[in-house]
mmCIF file of C-alpha atoms and ligand atoms in Angstrom:
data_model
loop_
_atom_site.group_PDB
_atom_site.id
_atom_site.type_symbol
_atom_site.label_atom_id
_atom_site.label_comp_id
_atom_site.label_asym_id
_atom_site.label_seq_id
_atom_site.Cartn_x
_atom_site.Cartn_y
_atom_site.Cartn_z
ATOM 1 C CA UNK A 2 -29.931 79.356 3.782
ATOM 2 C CA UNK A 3 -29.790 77.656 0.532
ATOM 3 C CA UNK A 4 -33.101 76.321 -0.849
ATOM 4 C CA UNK A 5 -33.058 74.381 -4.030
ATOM 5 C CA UNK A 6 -35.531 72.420 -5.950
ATOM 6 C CA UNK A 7 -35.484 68.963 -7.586
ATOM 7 C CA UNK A 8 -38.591 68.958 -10.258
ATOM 8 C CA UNK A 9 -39.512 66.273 -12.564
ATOM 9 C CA UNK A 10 -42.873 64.063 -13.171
ATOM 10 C CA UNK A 11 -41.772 61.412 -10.832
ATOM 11 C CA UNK A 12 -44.275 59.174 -12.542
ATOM 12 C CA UNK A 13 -43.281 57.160 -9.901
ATOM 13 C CA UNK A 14 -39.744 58.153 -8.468
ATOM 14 C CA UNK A 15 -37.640 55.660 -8.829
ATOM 15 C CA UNK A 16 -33.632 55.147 -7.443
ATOM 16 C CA UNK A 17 -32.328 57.490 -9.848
ATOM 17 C CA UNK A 18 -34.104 59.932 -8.776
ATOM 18 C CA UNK A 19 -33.654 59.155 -4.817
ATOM 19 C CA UNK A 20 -29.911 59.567 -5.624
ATOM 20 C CA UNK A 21 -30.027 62.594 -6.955
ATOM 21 C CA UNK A 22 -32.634 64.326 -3.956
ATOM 22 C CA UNK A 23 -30.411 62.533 -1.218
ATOM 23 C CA UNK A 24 -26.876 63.810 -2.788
ATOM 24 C CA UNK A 25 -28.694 67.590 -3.039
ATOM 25 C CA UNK A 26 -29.912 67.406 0.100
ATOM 26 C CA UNK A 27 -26.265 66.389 1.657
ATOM 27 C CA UNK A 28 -24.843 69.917 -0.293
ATOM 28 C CA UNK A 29 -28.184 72.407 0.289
ATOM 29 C CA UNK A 30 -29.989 73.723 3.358
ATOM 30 C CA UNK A 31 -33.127 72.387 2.051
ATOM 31 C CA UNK A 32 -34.122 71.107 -0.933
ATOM 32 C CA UNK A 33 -38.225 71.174 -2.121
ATOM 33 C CA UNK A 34 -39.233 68.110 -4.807
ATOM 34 C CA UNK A 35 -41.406 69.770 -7.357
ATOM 35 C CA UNK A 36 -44.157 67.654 -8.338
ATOM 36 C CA UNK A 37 -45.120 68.617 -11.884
ATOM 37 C CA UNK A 38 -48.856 68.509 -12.051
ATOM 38 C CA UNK A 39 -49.637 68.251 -15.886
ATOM 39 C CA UNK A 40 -53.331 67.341 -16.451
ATOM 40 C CA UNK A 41 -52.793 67.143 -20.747
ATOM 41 C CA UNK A 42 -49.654 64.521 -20.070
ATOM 42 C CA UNK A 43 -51.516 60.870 -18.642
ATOM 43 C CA UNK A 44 -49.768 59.460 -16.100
ATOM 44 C CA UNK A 45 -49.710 56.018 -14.173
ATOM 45 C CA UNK A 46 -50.245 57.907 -10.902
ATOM 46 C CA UNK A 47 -52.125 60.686 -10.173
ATOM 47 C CA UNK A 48 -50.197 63.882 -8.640
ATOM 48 C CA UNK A 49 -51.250 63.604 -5.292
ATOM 49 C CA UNK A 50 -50.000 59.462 -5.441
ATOM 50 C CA UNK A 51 -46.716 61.021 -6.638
ATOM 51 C CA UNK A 52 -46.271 63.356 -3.952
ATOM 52 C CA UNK A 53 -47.241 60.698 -1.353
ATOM 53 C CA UNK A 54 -44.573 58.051 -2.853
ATOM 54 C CA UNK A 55 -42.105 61.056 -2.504
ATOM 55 C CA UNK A 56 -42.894 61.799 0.772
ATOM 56 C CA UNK A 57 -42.593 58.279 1.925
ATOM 57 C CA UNK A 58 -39.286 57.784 0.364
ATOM 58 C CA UNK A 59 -37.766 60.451 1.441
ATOM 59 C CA UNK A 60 -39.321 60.476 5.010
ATOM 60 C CA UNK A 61 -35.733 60.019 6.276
ATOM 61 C CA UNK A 62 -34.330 63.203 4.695
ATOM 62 C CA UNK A 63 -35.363 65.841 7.504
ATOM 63 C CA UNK A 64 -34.598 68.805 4.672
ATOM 64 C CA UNK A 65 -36.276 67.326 1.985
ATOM 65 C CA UNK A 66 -40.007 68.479 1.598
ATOM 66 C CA UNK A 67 -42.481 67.510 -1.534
ATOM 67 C CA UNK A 68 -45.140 70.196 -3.397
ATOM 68 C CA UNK A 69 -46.731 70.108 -6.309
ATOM 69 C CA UNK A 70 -46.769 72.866 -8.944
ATOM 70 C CA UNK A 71 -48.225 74.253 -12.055
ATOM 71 C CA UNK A 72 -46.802 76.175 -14.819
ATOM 72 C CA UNK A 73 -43.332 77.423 -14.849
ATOM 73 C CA UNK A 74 -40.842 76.376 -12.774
ATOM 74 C CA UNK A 75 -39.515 79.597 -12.604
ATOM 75 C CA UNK A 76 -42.518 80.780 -11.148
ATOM 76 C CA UNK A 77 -42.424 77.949 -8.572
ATOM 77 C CA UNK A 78 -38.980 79.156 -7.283
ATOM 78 C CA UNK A 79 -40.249 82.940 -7.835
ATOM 79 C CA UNK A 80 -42.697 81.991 -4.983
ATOM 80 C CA UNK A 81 -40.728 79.516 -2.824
ATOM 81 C CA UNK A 82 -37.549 81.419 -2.316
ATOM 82 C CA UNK A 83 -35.530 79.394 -4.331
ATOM 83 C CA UNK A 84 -31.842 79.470 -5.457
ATOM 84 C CA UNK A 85 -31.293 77.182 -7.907
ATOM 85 C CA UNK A 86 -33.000 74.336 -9.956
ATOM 86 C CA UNK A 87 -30.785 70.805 -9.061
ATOM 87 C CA UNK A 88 -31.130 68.151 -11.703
ATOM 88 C CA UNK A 89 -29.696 64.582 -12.825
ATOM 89 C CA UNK A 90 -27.998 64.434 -15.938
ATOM 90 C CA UNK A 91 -28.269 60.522 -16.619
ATOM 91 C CA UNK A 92 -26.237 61.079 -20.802
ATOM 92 C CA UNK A 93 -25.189 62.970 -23.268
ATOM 93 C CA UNK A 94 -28.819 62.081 -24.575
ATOM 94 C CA UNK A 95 -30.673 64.014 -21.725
ATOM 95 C CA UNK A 96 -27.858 67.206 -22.563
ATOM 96 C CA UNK A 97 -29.312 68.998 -25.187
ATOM 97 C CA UNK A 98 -32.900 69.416 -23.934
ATOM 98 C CA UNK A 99 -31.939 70.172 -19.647
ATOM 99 C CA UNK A 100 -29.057 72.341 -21.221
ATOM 100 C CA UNK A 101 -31.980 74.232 -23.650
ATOM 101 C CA UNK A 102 -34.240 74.099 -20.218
ATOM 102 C CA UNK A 103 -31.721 76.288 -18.125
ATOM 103 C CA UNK A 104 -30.474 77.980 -20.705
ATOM 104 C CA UNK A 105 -34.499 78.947 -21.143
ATOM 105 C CA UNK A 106 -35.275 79.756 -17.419
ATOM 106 C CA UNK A 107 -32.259 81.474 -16.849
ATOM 107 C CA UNK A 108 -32.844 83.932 -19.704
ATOM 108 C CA UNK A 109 -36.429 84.577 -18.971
ATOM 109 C CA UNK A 110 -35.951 84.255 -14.852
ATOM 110 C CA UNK A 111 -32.500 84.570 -13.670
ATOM 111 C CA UNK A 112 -33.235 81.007 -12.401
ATOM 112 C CA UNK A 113 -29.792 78.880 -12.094
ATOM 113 C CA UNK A 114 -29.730 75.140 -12.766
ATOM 114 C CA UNK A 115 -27.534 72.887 -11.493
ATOM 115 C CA UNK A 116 -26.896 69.756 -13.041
ATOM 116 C CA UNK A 117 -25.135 66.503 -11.224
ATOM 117 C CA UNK A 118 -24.260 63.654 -12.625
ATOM 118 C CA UNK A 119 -26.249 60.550 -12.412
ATOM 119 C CA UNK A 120 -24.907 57.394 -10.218
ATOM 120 C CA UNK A 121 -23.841 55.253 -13.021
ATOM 121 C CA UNK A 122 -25.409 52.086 -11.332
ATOM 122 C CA UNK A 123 -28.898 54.399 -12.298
ATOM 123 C CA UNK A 124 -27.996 56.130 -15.383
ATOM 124 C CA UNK A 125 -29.956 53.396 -17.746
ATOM 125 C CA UNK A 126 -33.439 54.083 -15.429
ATOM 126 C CA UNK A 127 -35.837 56.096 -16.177
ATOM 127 C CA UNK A 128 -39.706 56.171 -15.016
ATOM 128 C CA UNK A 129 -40.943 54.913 -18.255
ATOM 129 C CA UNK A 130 -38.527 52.476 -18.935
ATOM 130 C CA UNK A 131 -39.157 50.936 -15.532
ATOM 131 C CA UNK A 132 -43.155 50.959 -15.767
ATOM 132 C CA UNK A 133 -42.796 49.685 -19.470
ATOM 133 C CA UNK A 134 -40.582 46.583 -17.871
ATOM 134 C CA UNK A 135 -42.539 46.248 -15.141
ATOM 135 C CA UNK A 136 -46.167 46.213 -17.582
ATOM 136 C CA UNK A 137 -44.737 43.153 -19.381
ATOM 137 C CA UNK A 138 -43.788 40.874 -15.984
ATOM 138 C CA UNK A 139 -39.859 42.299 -15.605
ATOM 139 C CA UNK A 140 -38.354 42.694 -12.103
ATOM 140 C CA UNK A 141 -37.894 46.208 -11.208
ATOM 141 C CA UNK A 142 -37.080 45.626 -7.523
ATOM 142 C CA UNK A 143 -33.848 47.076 -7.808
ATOM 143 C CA UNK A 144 -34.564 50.006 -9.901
ATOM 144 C CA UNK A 145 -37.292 51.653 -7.687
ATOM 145 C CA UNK A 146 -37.816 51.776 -3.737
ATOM 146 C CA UNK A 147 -40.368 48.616 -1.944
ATOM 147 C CA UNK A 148 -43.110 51.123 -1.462
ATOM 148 C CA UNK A 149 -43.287 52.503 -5.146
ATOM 149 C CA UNK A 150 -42.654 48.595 -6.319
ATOM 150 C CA UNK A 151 -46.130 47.643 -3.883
ATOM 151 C CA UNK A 152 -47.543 50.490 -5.660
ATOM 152 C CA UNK A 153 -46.347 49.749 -8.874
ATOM 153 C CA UNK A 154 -47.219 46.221 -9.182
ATOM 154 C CA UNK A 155 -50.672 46.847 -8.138
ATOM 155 C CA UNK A 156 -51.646 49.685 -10.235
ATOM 156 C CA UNK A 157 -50.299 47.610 -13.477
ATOM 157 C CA UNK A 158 -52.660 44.575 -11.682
ATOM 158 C CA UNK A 159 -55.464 46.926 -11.886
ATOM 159 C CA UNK A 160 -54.751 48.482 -15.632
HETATM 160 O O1 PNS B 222 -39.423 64.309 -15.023
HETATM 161 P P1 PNS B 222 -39.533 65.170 -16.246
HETATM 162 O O2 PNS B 222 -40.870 64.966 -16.917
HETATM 163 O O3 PNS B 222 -38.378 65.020 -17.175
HETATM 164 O O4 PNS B 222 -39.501 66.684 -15.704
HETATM 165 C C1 PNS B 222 -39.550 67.784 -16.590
HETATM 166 C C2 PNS B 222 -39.854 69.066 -15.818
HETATM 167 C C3 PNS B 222 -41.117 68.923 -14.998
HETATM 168 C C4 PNS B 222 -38.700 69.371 -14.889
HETATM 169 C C5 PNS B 222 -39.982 70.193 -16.867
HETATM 170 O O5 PNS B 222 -40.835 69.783 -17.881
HETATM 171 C C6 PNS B 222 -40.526 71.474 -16.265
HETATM 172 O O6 PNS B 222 -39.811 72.183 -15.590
HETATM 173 N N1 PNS B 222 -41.826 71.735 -16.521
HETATM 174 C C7 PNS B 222 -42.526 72.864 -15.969
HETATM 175 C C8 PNS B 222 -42.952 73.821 -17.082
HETATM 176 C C9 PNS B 222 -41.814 74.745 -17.457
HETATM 177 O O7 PNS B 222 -41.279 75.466 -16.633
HETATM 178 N N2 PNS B 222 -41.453 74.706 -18.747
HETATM 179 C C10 PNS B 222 -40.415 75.523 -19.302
HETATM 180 C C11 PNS B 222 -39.060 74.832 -19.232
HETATM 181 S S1 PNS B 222 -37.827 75.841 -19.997
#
């Protein structure tokens, strides 16, 4: 039984990141997305939004389940059973700091991280980018599921 985790902000989840939780959970048993809940960092959606956007996207991925966490990672997959730590590597740009990340949590936890490359058609999105383009009027339909876009374009309404 292999149990890995997908972590990240999800501040909201957008393709990308579908991509890379549907292609781990075709390779691993099961695979948890780790909600990061970080109250000094503001976000567009509160942690328990985040989860519930997960949840919904993913509703069709029978070993895919969403939790928040706290803290260290490590400690996260300390507590969960976890294997390894599977995440998206969009450029050379996002190298440095996820290679400094596992290089970190390995050291200090024996915690593995996997890295997989990013779907090119996704590897210009990320969660700010999309809510910055979506703040000023852009179309993000195709860069984030309908359910995070319904979510999306109301929150920015309300803001
Ligand atoms: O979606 P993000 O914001 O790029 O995700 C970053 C995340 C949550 C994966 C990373 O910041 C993280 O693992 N934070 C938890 C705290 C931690 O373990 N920090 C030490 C990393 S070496």
């Amino acid at each position: 039984m292999i149990r890995v985790v997908c972590p990240g902000s999800f501040d909201p989840v957008t393709n990308g990141h579908l991509d890379i939780i549907g292609r781990a959970a075709n390779l691993y048993d099961q695979v948890i997305v780790a909600v990061l809940r970080n109250p000094s960092k503001s976000s567009l959606f509160t942690a328990d939004e985040r989860v519930e956007l997960l949840r919904e996207v993913s509703k069709d991925l029978p070993n895919v389940r969403v939790a928040k966490f706290n803290g260290l990672i490590v400690d996260f997959c300390r507590a969960n059973d976890v294997s390894a730590i599977v995440k998206g590597l969009r450029a050379v740009s996002d190298f440095d700091y996820e290679m400094q990340m596992a290089q970190m949590n390995y050291n200090q936890a024996g915690v593995e991280t996997l890295f997989m490359t990013t779907n090119p058609l996704y590897a210009f999105l990320s969660s700010s980018l999309v809510k910055e383009f979506a703040s000023y009027g852009g179309d993000v339909s195709g860069l984030v599921p309908p359910g995070v876009l319904e979510k999306l374009t109301t929150r920015l309404n309300e803001a």
